[in-house]
């Protein structure tokens, strides 16, 4: 079928909406009419740094309505509301033990540009286009494996839900699924973007005594306070490590580092108390840090967390339930843009004007 998509032909080029051909869903695949899709930093990295093959249709926080199903699909049907999440094989040891975020073929399926059998679903004439995160949701329609489509409550605004598939799931899941802070413990979140603020809201659900947000934008810190942060620090104005240690009586039990900025990564580790744990979720460049004393002398832990260590079909409905109960107001992070405003949405996100842009597509 003929669809409209934002095609990226080469590194760093601006998005342009173009006609694209989408094939019919194959075995165990569903076709989704995309209602909206979040704009994530990973889309920016893929466009500008070439971590996926060009030409490609990016987008990996889609939400929409199932339009057609392929053979073998038994748990979804046309009309179902779904959120699209990351691709995973469903068969490796990690997938089968509840950790699809570290699927053996995660990188190939999400960044390799093809479906799991090496075939493509998108084309322009004779030119095949790559698929991103098994969905390519910067388009009016998308095809994905049924296991990557999460059926959601039809009573909730579907246009709002796409970011649950990646960014919001990452922040909240890192706290709720991986760190699992104890009631009354302390946690510091470095970076008050969509991922960091989702971690703040999750820490409030858990009942952490100290929920500390660190950023360099006062507007984001103000929102962090509204969403549940007990304290906020502007990293440009204070010695964050000293402030955290004073406030918490020796350092935080936990930290979530979302910025990927090497000095901030070091800060997040230094501000932990002995035996504390920091989860690194930001894309971090190669760096050399003197962390031996922190890790060895004080028994601290630094771990990487992908996609919040989530099982999307379990975790995303849980987040929606928290949202409906008023405990996870992620709608306060969102600003909507029309599909044709995709380049403006990227610019506003990069500049900090918008925390989580969502493109309204259909």
Short mmCIF file of C-alpha atoms in Angstrom, two decimals:
data_model
loop_
_atom_site.label_atom_id
_atom_site.label_comp_id
_atom_site.label_asym_id
_atom_site.label_seq_id
_atom_site.Cartn_x
_atom_site.Cartn_y
_atom_site.Cartn_z
CA UNK A 1 0.00 0.00 0.00
CA UNK A 2 1.06 3.61 -0.50
CA UNK A 3 1.83 5.53 2.67
CA UNK A 4 3.56 8.77 3.68
CA UNK A 5 6.79 8.61 5.69
CA UNK A 6 9.73 10.74 6.82
CA UNK A 7 12.61 9.18 4.91
CA UNK A 8 16.22 9.68 5.94
CA UNK A 9 18.45 9.21 2.90
CA UNK A 10 21.79 10.32 4.30
CA UNK A 11 23.54 11.40 7.49
CA UNK A 12 22.24 14.56 9.12
CA UNK A 13 19.71 15.59 6.47
CA UNK A 14 16.47 17.29 7.41
CA UNK A 15 13.33 15.17 7.34
CA UNK A 16 11.10 15.32 4.29
CA UNK A 17 7.74 13.58 4.04
CA UNK A 18 7.69 11.38 0.96
CA UNK A 19 5.52 8.66 -0.62
CA UNK A 20 6.62 5.15 0.37
CA UNK A 21 5.34 1.67 -0.42
CA UNK A 22 4.53 -0.63 2.51
CA UNK A 23 4.15 -4.38 1.95
CA UNK A 24 1.44 -6.55 3.44
CA UNK A 25 2.04 -8.01 6.91
CA UNK A 26 3.85 -11.35 6.82
CA UNK A 27 3.55 -14.25 9.29
CA UNK A 28 3.21 -13.06 12.91
CA UNK A 29 3.13 -9.41 11.83
CA UNK A 30 0.54 -6.67 12.23
CA UNK A 31 -0.04 -3.50 10.26
CA UNK A 32 -0.79 -0.46 12.39
CA UNK A 33 -2.34 2.85 11.37
CA UNK A 34 -0.05 5.20 13.24
CA UNK A 35 -1.95 7.79 15.26
CA UNK A 36 1.08 9.44 16.84
CA UNK A 37 4.74 8.84 17.59
CA UNK A 38 7.17 10.28 20.09
CA UNK A 39 10.42 11.94 19.06
CA UNK A 40 13.32 10.42 21.00
CA UNK A 41 17.00 11.31 21.25
CA UNK A 42 17.81 7.92 19.73
CA UNK A 43 16.08 9.03 16.52
CA UNK A 44 18.40 12.05 16.46
CA UNK A 45 21.45 9.84 16.97
CA UNK A 46 20.33 7.49 14.18
CA UNK A 47 19.75 10.36 11.75
CA UNK A 48 22.94 12.27 12.51
CA UNK A 49 25.48 9.56 13.39
CA UNK A 50 24.51 6.72 11.09
CA UNK A 51 23.93 3.97 13.66
CA UNK A 52 21.41 2.39 11.26
CA UNK A 53 21.71 1.93 7.47
CA UNK A 54 20.41 4.59 5.08
CA UNK A 55 17.95 5.06 3.48
CA UNK A 56 15.66 4.41 6.42
CA UNK A 57 12.39 5.45 8.01
CA UNK A 58 13.07 6.26 11.66
CA UNK A 59 10.63 6.51 14.56
CA UNK A 60 10.33 4.05 17.43
CA UNK A 61 7.69 5.37 19.85
CA UNK A 62 4.58 4.71 17.81
CA UNK A 63 0.99 4.31 18.91
CA UNK A 64 -1.91 3.44 16.69
CA UNK A 65 -4.72 1.10 15.71
CA UNK A 66 -4.22 -2.36 14.31
CA UNK A 67 -5.31 -2.25 10.67
CA UNK A 68 -4.52 -5.79 9.48
CA UNK A 69 -2.91 -8.94 10.86
CA UNK A 70 -0.80 -11.58 9.16
CA UNK A 71 -1.11 -15.33 9.49
CA UNK A 72 -0.34 -16.74 12.91
CA UNK A 73 -1.45 -13.67 14.88
CA UNK A 74 -3.96 -14.75 17.49
CA UNK A 75 -3.74 -12.15 20.26
CA UNK A 76 -4.37 -8.97 18.24
CA UNK A 77 -7.10 -8.02 15.80
CA UNK A 78 -8.08 -5.04 13.66
CA UNK A 79 -9.32 -2.19 15.83
CA UNK A 80 -7.07 -2.89 18.79
CA UNK A 81 -5.24 0.10 20.24
CA UNK A 82 -1.53 -0.59 20.55
CA UNK A 83 1.77 0.96 21.60
CA UNK A 84 4.79 -0.15 19.59
CA UNK A 85 7.96 -0.95 21.49
CA UNK A 86 11.43 -2.32 20.72
CA UNK A 87 12.09 -5.42 18.64
CA UNK A 88 13.29 -8.66 20.24
CA UNK A 89 13.44 -12.26 19.06
CA UNK A 90 11.28 -13.83 21.79
CA UNK A 91 13.30 -17.05 21.67
CA UNK A 92 16.76 -16.49 23.16
CA UNK A 93 17.61 -17.17 26.78
CA UNK A 94 17.29 -13.54 27.80
CA UNK A 95 13.88 -13.12 26.16
CA UNK A 96 12.62 -16.34 27.69
CA UNK A 97 13.74 -15.34 31.19
CA UNK A 98 12.04 -11.94 31.11
CA UNK A 99 14.85 -9.70 29.86
CA UNK A 100 14.07 -8.94 26.20
CA UNK A 101 15.97 -5.65 26.46
CA UNK A 102 19.19 -7.66 26.26
CA UNK A 103 17.92 -10.01 23.55
CA UNK A 104 20.80 -11.80 21.80
CA UNK A 105 19.86 -10.07 18.55
CA UNK A 106 18.72 -6.72 20.00
CA UNK A 107 21.14 -4.60 17.97
CA UNK A 108 20.45 -6.41 14.70
CA UNK A 109 16.67 -6.24 15.08
CA UNK A 110 16.53 -2.60 16.19
CA UNK A 111 19.39 -0.98 14.30
CA UNK A 112 20.07 -3.39 11.43
CA UNK A 113 17.38 -1.99 9.14
CA UNK A 114 15.68 -5.30 8.28
CA UNK A 115 13.16 -7.70 9.73
CA UNK A 116 14.41 -10.79 11.55
CA UNK A 117 14.57 -12.80 8.32
CA UNK A 118 16.58 -10.10 6.55
CA UNK A 119 13.66 -8.90 4.42
CA UNK A 120 12.23 -5.38 4.14
CA UNK A 121 8.69 -4.01 4.35
CA UNK A 122 9.35 -0.48 3.08
CA UNK A 123 10.42 0.68 -0.37
CA UNK A 124 10.55 3.61 -2.79
CA UNK A 125 10.32 2.11 -6.25
CA UNK A 126 13.17 -0.39 -6.54
CA UNK A 127 14.98 0.95 -3.46
CA UNK A 128 14.41 -0.88 -0.21
CA UNK A 129 14.18 1.28 2.92
CA UNK A 130 15.42 0.28 6.34
CA UNK A 131 13.12 -0.33 9.29
CA UNK A 132 14.00 1.15 12.70
CA UNK A 133 13.30 -0.66 15.98
CA UNK A 134 11.14 -3.12 14.09
CA UNK A 135 8.47 -0.46 13.44
CA UNK A 136 9.55 2.80 11.66
CA UNK A 137 6.75 4.88 13.11
CA UNK A 138 7.62 8.17 11.36
CA UNK A 139 4.97 7.09 8.88
CA UNK A 140 1.23 6.89 8.44
CA UNK A 141 1.34 3.08 8.70
CA UNK A 142 3.84 0.64 10.17
CA UNK A 143 4.40 -3.10 10.18
CA UNK A 144 5.81 -4.84 13.24
CA UNK A 145 6.00 -8.27 14.82
CA UNK A 146 2.96 -8.94 16.97
CA UNK A 147 5.13 -9.36 20.09
CA UNK A 148 6.33 -5.76 19.70
CA UNK A 149 2.77 -4.38 19.75
CA UNK A 150 1.30 -3.83 23.21
CA UNK A 151 -2.49 -3.81 23.45
CA UNK A 152 -3.58 -0.86 25.59
CA UNK A 153 -6.68 0.53 27.27
CA UNK A 154 -8.88 2.12 24.56
CA UNK A 155 -10.24 4.65 27.07
CA UNK A 156 -6.89 6.47 27.24
CA UNK A 157 -5.92 9.01 24.57
CA UNK A 158 -3.95 6.91 22.11
CA UNK A 159 -1.99 9.89 20.79
CA UNK A 160 -0.43 10.33 24.22
CA UNK A 161 0.86 6.80 24.66
CA UNK A 162 3.65 6.34 22.09
CA UNK A 163 6.55 7.47 24.34
CA UNK A 164 5.69 4.67 26.75
CA UNK A 165 7.31 2.38 24.18
CA UNK A 166 10.82 3.74 24.79
CA UNK A 167 11.77 6.93 26.64
CA UNK A 168 9.20 6.92 29.42
CA UNK A 169 9.47 3.15 29.81
CA UNK A 170 13.25 3.55 30.12
CA UNK A 171 13.14 6.06 32.96
CA UNK A 172 10.35 4.46 34.94
CA UNK A 173 11.55 0.92 34.33
CA UNK A 174 15.09 1.65 35.45
CA UNK A 175 13.67 2.57 38.84
CA UNK A 176 10.82 0.08 39.16
CA UNK A 177 12.28 -2.95 37.38
CA UNK A 178 16.04 -2.76 37.89
CA UNK A 179 17.08 -0.56 40.82
CA UNK A 180 13.97 -1.31 42.91
CA UNK A 181 14.79 1.25 45.62
CA UNK A 182 13.47 0.52 49.07
CA UNK A 183 10.82 2.67 50.72
CA UNK A 184 12.59 5.55 52.46
CA UNK A 185 15.79 5.29 50.42
CA UNK A 186 17.43 8.10 48.47
CA UNK A 187 17.82 8.47 44.71
CA UNK A 188 19.34 11.12 42.46
CA UNK A 189 18.24 11.54 38.85
CA UNK A 190 20.76 13.28 36.61
CA UNK A 191 19.04 14.97 33.68
CA UNK A 192 15.41 16.15 33.87
CA UNK A 193 14.33 15.27 30.36
CA UNK A 194 11.62 12.77 29.53
CA UNK A 195 13.65 9.79 30.77
CA UNK A 196 14.78 11.49 33.97
CA UNK A 197 11.37 12.89 34.84
CA UNK A 198 9.84 9.46 34.30
CA UNK A 199 12.36 8.15 36.82
CA UNK A 200 11.30 10.90 39.24
CA UNK A 201 7.66 9.86 38.98
CA UNK A 202 8.58 6.20 39.49
CA UNK A 203 10.64 7.04 42.58
CA UNK A 204 7.63 8.83 44.03
CA UNK A 205 5.50 5.74 43.45
CA UNK A 206 8.06 3.64 45.33
CA UNK A 207 8.17 6.09 48.25
CA UNK A 208 11.79 7.22 48.25
CA UNK A 209 12.53 9.73 51.02
CA UNK A 210 14.94 11.81 48.94
CA UNK A 211 14.17 12.20 45.24
CA UNK A 212 16.78 14.61 43.90
CA UNK A 213 16.73 15.94 40.35
CA UNK A 214 19.83 17.51 38.80
CA UNK A 215 19.79 19.56 35.61
CA UNK A 216 21.05 22.86 34.22
CA UNK A 217 17.63 24.18 33.17
CA UNK A 218 15.57 25.76 35.95
CA UNK A 219 12.33 25.20 34.03
CA UNK A 220 12.92 21.45 33.98
CA UNK A 221 13.84 21.44 37.65
CA UNK A 222 10.58 23.23 38.45
CA UNK A 223 8.67 20.52 36.61
CA UNK A 224 10.66 17.86 38.47
CA UNK A 225 9.42 19.35 41.75
CA UNK A 226 5.85 19.28 40.45
CA UNK A 227 6.21 15.61 39.49
CA UNK A 228 7.61 14.45 42.81
CA UNK A 229 11.21 15.53 43.31
CA UNK A 230 11.83 16.45 46.93
CA UNK A 231 14.93 18.49 46.08
CA UNK A 232 16.46 19.93 42.91
CA UNK A 233 19.97 21.17 42.12
CA UNK A 234 21.15 23.21 39.16
CA UNK A 235 24.50 21.67 38.24
CA UNK A 236 25.80 25.01 36.96
CA UNK A 237 25.31 26.72 40.31
CA UNK A 238 26.23 24.21 43.05
CA UNK A 239 28.65 21.42 43.87
CA UNK A 240 26.20 18.58 43.26
CA UNK A 241 28.27 15.88 44.96
CA UNK A 242 28.68 17.93 48.13
CA UNK A 243 25.01 18.92 48.19
CA UNK A 244 23.81 15.34 47.74
CA UNK A 245 26.10 14.01 50.46
CA UNK A 246 25.02 16.71 52.89
CA UNK A 247 21.33 16.22 52.21
CA UNK A 248 21.37 12.43 52.37
CA UNK A 249 23.85 12.04 55.20
CA UNK A 250 26.69 10.52 53.22
CA UNK A 251 25.43 9.98 49.68
CA UNK A 252 22.46 8.54 47.84
CA UNK A 253 21.56 4.88 47.81
CA UNK A 254 20.73 4.99 44.10
CA UNK A 255 21.16 7.19 41.04
CA UNK A 256 19.91 7.26 37.46
CA UNK A 257 22.22 8.93 34.93
CA UNK A 258 20.39 9.97 31.76
CA UNK A 259 22.65 12.62 30.23
CA UNK A 260 25.56 10.59 28.88
CA UNK A 261 27.88 13.52 29.71
CA UNK A 262 31.15 12.08 31.10
CA UNK A 263 31.63 14.56 33.98
CA UNK A 264 28.03 14.00 35.06
CA UNK A 265 28.51 10.23 34.93
CA UNK A 266 31.46 10.69 37.27
CA UNK A 267 29.35 12.92 39.52
CA UNK A 268 26.63 10.31 39.75
CA UNK A 269 29.13 7.75 40.99
CA UNK A 270 30.93 10.10 43.40
CA UNK A 271 27.67 11.17 45.06
CA UNK A 272 26.70 7.60 45.99
CA UNK A 273 27.18 6.30 49.50
CA UNK A 274 29.23 3.12 49.94
CA UNK A 275 27.42 0.13 48.35
CA UNK A 276 25.28 2.52 46.31
CA UNK A 277 24.26 1.82 42.72
CA UNK A 278 24.04 4.09 39.70
CA UNK A 279 22.19 3.02 36.55
CA UNK A 280 23.56 4.46 33.33
CA UNK A 281 20.87 4.89 30.67
CA UNK A 282 22.22 7.78 28.59
CA UNK A 283 24.20 7.20 25.40
CA UNK A 284 27.72 7.96 26.55
CA UNK A 285 30.75 8.56 24.32
CA UNK A 286 33.93 6.59 24.89
CA UNK A 287 35.53 8.01 27.98
CA UNK A 288 38.20 7.34 30.56
CA UNK A 289 37.13 7.78 34.17
CA UNK A 290 39.11 7.13 37.33
CA UNK A 291 36.46 5.05 39.04
CA UNK A 292 38.58 2.32 40.65
CA UNK A 293 38.44 3.77 44.16
CA UNK A 294 34.68 4.29 43.99
CA UNK A 295 33.98 0.77 42.82
CA UNK A 296 36.56 -1.13 44.83
CA UNK A 297 37.15 0.83 48.02
CA UNK A 298 33.50 1.66 48.65
CA UNK A 299 31.75 -1.27 47.00
CA UNK A 300 29.71 0.87 44.65
CA UNK A 301 28.05 -0.48 41.51
CA UNK A 302 27.69 1.06 38.06
CA UNK A 303 25.24 -0.78 35.79
CA UNK A 304 23.86 -0.23 32.34
CA UNK A 305 20.11 -0.44 31.81
CA UNK A 306 18.41 -0.69 28.41
CA UNK A 307 14.74 0.18 27.93
CA UNK A 308 14.17 0.03 31.68
CA UNK A 309 14.75 -3.75 31.74
CA UNK A 310 11.08 -3.95 30.81
CA UNK A 311 8.79 -6.56 29.36
CA UNK A 312 6.68 -4.08 27.35
CA UNK A 313 3.51 -6.16 27.24
CA UNK A 314 3.55 -6.29 31.05
CA UNK A 315 5.08 -2.95 32.00
CA UNK A 316 3.36 -0.51 29.63
CA UNK A 317 -0.17 -1.45 30.81
CA UNK A 318 1.08 -1.04 34.39
CA UNK A 319 2.29 2.49 33.63
CA UNK A 320 -1.06 3.30 32.04
CA UNK A 321 -2.81 2.06 35.18
CA UNK A 322 -0.62 4.35 37.30
CA UNK A 323 -1.45 7.21 34.90
CA UNK A 324 -5.19 6.60 35.21
CA UNK A 325 -4.84 6.57 39.00
CA UNK A 326 -3.11 9.97 38.93
CA UNK A 327 0.24 8.56 40.10
CA UNK A 328 2.19 8.84 36.85
CA UNK A 329 1.20 12.10 35.09
CA UNK A 330 3.51 11.74 32.10
CA UNK A 331 1.14 13.87 30.03
CA UNK A 332 2.80 16.89 31.66
CA UNK A 333 5.98 16.12 29.67
CA UNK A 334 4.30 16.22 26.28
CA UNK A 335 3.85 18.78 23.53
CA UNK A 336 2.05 17.81 20.32
CA UNK A 337 3.21 18.67 16.80
CA UNK A 338 1.67 17.94 13.43
CA UNK A 339 3.55 15.39 11.30
CA UNK A 340 4.63 18.14 8.92
CA UNK A 341 6.35 19.89 11.85
CA UNK A 342 8.78 17.02 12.44
CA UNK A 343 11.90 19.13 11.93
CA UNK A 344 10.61 21.79 14.31
CA UNK A 345 9.87 19.11 16.89
CA UNK A 346 13.47 17.89 16.67
CA UNK A 347 14.83 21.42 17.03
CA UNK A 348 12.64 22.22 20.02
CA UNK A 349 13.65 18.97 21.71
CA UNK A 350 17.37 19.62 21.15
CA UNK A 351 17.11 23.17 22.50
CA UNK A 352 15.24 22.11 25.62
CA UNK A 353 12.06 23.99 24.71
CA UNK A 354 10.10 20.75 24.61
CA UNK A 355 10.70 17.77 26.88
CA UNK A 356 8.84 15.13 24.88
CA UNK A 357 7.55 16.03 21.42
CA UNK A 358 4.82 13.83 19.97
CA UNK A 359 3.96 13.93 16.28
CA UNK A 360 0.25 13.61 15.54
CA UNK A 361 0.04 11.56 12.36
CA UNK A 362 -3.39 10.11 11.84
#
